[in-house]
Coordinates of C-alpha atoms and ligand atoms in Angstrom, one line a residue:
X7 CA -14.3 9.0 20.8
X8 CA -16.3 11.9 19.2
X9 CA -13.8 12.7 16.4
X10 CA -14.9 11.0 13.3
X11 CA -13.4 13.2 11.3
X12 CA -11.1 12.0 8.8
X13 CA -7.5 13.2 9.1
X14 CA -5.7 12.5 5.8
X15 CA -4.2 15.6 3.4
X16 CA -5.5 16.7 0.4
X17 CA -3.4 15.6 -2.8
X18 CA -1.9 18.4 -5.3
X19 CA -4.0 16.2 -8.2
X20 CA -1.9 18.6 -10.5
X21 CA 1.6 17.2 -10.0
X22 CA -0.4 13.0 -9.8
X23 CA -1.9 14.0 -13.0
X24 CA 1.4 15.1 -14.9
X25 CA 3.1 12.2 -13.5
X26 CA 0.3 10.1 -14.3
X27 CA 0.6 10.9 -18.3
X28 CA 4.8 10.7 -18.5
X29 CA 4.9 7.8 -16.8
X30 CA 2.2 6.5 -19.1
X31 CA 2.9 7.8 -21.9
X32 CA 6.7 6.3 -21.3
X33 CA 5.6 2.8 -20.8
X34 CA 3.7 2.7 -23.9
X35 CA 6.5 3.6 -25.6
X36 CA 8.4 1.2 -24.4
X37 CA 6.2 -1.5 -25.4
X38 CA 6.3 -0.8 -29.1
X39 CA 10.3 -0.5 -28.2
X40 CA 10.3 -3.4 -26.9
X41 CA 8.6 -5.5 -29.7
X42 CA 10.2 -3.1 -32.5
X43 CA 13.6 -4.3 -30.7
X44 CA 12.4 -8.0 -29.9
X45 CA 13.9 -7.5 -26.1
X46 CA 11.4 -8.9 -23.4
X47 CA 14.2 -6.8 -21.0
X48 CA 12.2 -3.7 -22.2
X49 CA 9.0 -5.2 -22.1
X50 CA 10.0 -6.3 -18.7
X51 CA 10.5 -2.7 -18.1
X52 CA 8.0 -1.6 -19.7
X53 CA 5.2 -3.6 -17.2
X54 CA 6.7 -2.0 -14.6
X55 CA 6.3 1.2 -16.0
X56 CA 2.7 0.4 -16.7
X57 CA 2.5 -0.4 -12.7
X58 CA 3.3 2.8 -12.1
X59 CA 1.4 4.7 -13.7
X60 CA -1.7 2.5 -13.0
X61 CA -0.5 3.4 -9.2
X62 CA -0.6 6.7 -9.9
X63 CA -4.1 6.2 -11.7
X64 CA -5.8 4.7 -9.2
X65 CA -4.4 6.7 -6.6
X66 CA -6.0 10.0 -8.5
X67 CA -9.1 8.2 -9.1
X68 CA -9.6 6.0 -5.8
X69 CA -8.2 8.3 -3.2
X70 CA -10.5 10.9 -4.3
X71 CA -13.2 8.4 -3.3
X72 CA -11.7 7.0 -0.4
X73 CA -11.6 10.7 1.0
X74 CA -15.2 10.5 0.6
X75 CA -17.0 11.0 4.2
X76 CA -19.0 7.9 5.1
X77 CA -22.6 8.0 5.0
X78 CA -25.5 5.7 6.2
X79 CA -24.8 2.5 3.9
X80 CA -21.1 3.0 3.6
X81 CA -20.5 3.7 7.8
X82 CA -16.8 3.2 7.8
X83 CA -16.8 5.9 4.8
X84 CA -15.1 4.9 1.8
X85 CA -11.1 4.1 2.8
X86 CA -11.6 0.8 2.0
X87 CA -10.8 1.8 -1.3
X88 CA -7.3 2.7 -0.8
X89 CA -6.3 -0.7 -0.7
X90 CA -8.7 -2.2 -3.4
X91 CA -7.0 0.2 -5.7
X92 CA -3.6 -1.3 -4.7
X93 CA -5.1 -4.7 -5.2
X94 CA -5.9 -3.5 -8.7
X95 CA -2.4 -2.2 -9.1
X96 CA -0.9 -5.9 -7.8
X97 CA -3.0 -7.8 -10.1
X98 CA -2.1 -5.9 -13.6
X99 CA 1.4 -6.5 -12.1
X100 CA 0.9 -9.9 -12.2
X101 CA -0.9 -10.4 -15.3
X102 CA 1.9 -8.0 -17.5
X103 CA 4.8 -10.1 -15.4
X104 CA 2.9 -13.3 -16.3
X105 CA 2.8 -12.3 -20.0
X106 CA 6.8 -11.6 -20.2
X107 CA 7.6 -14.6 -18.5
X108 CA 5.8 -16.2 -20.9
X109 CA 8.0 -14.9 -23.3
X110 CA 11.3 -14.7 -21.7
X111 CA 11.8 -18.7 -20.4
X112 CA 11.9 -20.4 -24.0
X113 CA 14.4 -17.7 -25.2
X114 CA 16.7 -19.1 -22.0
X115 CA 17.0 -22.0 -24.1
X116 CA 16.4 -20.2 -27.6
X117 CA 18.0 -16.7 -27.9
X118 CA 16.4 -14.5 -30.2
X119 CA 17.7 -12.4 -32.3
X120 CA 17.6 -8.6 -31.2
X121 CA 18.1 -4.7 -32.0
X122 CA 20.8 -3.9 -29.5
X123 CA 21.3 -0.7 -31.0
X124 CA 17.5 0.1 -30.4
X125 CA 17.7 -1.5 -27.4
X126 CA 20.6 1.0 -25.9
X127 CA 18.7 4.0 -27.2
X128 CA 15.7 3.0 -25.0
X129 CA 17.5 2.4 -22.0
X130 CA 19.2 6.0 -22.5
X131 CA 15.5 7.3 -23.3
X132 CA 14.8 5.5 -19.6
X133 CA 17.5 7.1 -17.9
X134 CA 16.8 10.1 -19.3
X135 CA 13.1 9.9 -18.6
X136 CA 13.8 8.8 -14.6
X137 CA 16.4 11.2 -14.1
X138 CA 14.1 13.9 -15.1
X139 CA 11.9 12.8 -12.6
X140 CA 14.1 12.5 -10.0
X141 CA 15.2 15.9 -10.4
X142 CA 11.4 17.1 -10.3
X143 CA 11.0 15.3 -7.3
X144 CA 13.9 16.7 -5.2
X145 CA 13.1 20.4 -6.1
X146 CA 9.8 19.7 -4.2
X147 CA 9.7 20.4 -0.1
X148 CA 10.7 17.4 2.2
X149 CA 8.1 14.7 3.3
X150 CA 8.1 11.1 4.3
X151 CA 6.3 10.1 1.1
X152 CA 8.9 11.5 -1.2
X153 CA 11.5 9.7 0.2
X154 CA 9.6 6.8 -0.4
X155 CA 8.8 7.9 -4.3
X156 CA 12.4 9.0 -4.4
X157 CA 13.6 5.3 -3.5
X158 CA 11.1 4.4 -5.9
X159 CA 12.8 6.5 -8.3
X160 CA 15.7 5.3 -7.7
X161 CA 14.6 1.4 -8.5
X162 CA 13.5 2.8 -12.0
X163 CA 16.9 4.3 -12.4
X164 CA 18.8 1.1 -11.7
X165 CA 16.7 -1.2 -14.1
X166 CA 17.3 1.2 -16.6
X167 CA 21.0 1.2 -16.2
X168 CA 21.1 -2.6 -15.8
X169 CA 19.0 -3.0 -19.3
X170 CA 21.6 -0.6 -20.8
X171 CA 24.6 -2.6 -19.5
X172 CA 23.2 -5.7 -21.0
X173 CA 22.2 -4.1 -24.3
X174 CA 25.7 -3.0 -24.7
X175 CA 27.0 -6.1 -23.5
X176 CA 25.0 -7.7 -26.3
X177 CA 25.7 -5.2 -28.4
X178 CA 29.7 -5.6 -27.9
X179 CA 29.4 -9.9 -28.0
X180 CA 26.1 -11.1 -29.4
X181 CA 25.1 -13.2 -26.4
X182 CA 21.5 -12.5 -27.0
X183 CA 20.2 -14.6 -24.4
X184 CA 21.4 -11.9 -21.6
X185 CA 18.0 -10.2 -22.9
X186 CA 15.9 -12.8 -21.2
X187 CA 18.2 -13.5 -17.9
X188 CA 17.6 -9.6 -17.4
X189 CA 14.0 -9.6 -18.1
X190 CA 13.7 -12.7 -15.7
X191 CA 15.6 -10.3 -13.1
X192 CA 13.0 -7.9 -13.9
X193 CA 10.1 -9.4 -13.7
X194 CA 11.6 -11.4 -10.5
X195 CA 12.2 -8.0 -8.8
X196 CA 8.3 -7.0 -9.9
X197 CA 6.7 -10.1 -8.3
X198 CA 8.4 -10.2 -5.3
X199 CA 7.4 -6.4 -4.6
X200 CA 3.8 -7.7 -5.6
X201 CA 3.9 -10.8 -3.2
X202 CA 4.6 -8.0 -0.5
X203 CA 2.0 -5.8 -1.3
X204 CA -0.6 -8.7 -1.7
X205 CA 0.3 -9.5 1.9
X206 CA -0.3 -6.5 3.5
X207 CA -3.8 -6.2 0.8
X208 CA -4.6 -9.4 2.2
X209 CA -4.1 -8.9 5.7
X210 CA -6.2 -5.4 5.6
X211 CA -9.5 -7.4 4.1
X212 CA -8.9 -10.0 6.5
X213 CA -9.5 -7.7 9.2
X214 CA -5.9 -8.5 10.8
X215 CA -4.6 -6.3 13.4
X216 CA -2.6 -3.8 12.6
X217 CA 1.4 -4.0 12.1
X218 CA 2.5 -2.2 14.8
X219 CA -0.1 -2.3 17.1
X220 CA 0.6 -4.6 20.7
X221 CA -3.0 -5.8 22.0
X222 CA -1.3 -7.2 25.2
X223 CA 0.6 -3.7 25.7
X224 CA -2.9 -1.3 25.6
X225 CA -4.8 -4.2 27.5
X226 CA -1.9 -3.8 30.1
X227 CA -2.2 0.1 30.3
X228 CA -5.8 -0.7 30.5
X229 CA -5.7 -3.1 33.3
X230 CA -3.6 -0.7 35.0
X231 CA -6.6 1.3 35.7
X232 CA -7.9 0.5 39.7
X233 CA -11.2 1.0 38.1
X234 CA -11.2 -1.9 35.6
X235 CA -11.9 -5.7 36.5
X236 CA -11.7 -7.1 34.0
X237 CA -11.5 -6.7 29.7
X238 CA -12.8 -9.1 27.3
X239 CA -13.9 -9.0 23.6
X240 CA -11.0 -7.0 22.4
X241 CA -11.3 -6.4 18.3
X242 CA -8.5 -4.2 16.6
X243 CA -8.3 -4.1 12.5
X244 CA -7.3 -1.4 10.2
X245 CA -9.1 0.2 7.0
X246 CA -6.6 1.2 5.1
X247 CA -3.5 1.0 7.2
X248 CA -3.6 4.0 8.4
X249 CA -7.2 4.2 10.0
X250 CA -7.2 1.7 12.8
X251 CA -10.4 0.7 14.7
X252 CA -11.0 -0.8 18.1
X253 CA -13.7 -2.2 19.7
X254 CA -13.4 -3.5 23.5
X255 CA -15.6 -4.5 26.7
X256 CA -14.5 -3.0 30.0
X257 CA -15.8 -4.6 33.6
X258 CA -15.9 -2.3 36.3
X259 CA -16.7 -2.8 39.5
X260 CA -21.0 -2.7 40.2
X261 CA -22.2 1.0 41.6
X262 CA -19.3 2.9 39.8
X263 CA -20.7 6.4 39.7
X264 CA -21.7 8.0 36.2
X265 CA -18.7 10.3 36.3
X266 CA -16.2 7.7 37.2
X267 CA -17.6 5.6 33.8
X268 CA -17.1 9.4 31.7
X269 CA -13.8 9.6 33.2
X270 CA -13.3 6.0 32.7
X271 CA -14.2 5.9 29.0
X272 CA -12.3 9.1 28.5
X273 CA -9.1 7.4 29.7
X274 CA -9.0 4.5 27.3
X275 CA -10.2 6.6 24.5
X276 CA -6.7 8.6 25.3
X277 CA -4.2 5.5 25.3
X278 CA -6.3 4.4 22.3
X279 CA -5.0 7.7 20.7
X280 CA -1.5 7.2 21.7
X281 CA -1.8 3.9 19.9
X282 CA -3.0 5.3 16.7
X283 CA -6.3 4.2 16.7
X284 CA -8.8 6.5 14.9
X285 CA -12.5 4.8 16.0
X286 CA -13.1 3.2 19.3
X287 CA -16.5 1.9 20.7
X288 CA -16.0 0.8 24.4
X289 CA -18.5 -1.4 26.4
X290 CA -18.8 -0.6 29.7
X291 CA -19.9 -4.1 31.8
X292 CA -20.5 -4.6 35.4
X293 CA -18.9 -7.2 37.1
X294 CA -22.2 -8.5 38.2
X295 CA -23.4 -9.0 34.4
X296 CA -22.8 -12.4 32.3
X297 CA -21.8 -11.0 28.9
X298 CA -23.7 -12.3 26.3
X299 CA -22.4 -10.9 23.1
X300 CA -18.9 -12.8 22.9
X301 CA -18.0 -16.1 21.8
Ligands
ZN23 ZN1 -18.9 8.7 18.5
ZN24 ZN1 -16.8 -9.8 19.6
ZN25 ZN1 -18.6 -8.4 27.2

């Protein structure tokens, strides 16, 4: 219950950096591609690009913040700002994917003309770009977080082949208007991974419990306890995802001795710990006391 340190590693900023001005300097690239060739499949591309690298961005700038330890006005510290930077990242998502779509639909009906040939040279530009990347990435040591970057990676990769496909299928046939059914598959692919983030976001401010985490299965290990009466006034939310908090009330039994509340106290904070949650402030009631602080 006494730990409030914070547990979570220090970034190589270095490598984040580096990454941060490829990826982009790549989607900007792409966006005067994408208007030189008149293909709202780059564009497309080039948004999600720009997601990236505001994800990396933030995640320099932010995390370094979040690490922050808390102090008296901020008394959860700063981690809160782990996910506002993703809420950041979601919403120029949204705005870029907005903006394409915009541009995109009426060519459905109204195929514009296009610079295939440009278009094929970005694409191979793109796989060159992601492949490069990957390749940096897998020279690096193993961790969970790479896999996930690596899968990541591996998205990027795909789009890029899919936008060269098209480009030489229009290339080959002149159906221009597979430009905006791929930048629609895009930009499809872009919200929906922004609809799941949002929902986790949301659920995080809204102080939901955390995935994962079974009230009824601790409140069952605590019950299990001789000791206990009764619990009541169980609160469980997360601050970043990671950092989960708990607050509970515990009846015991009137006249339990001083070292049987310690040893009490010490229990739950353990099976707390075995839960994942980081910060736990228990109540200790007696059974012969009316509660007055729930609702
Ligand atoms: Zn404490
Ligand atoms: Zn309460
Ligand atoms: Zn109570």
């Amino acid at each position: 219950m006494h730990d409030h340190s914070t547990h979570s590693p220090h970034h190589p900023n270095g490598a984040l950096k580096i990454a941060l001005f490829l990826n982009g300097g790549f989607a900007i690239i792409e966006f005067i591609g994408g208007i030189l060739t008149n293909s709202t499949a780059i564009l497309s591309d080039a948004i999600h690009d720009l997601g990236d690298a505001a994800a990396i961005g933030t995640a320099i700038y932010f995390e370094k913040i979040s690490r922050k330890q808390r102090d008296k006005k901020y008394t959860y510290g700063y981690k809160r700002y782990s996910p506002l930077a993703a809420l950041i990242n979601t919403l120029i998502l949204l705005v870029g994917s907005t903006v394409v779509l915009f541009q995109a639909v009426p060519r459905l009906l109204d195929p514009q003309p296009l610079n295939s040939s440009g278009m094929i040279l970005l694409a191979i530009l793109g796989l060159i770009f992601n492949g490069i990347a990957v390749v940096r990435l897998k020279k690096e040591t193993s961790s969970v977080s790479k896999k996930a970057v690596l899968l990541h990676l591996l998205e990027d990769v795909l789009g890029w082949l899919a936008v060269l496909l098209g480009s030489i299928i229009i290339k080959l046939t002149g159906w221009t208007i597979v430009d905006p059914i791929m930048s629609l598959g895009i930009t499809m692919f872009i919200l929906f991974n922004v609809f799941k983030n949002l929902r986790s976001i949301f659920k995080i401010f809204m102080q939901s419990a955390p995935d994962g985490i079974d009230e009824n299965e601790i409140l069952r290990k605590i019950k299990k306890d001789p000791q206990v009466v009764g619990v009541h006034d169980v609160h469980l939310w997360t601050m970043d995802g990671s950092y989960h908090v708990a607050t509970i009330h515990v009846v015991v039994r009137y006249g339990l001795s001083n070292d049987e509340q310690v040893s009490l106290k010490q229990n739950i904070c353990k099976l707390m710990d075995d839960f994942d949650i980081d910060h736990v402030t228990i109540e200790v009631e007696f059974d012969t006391e009316n509660c007055q602080k729930c609702d």
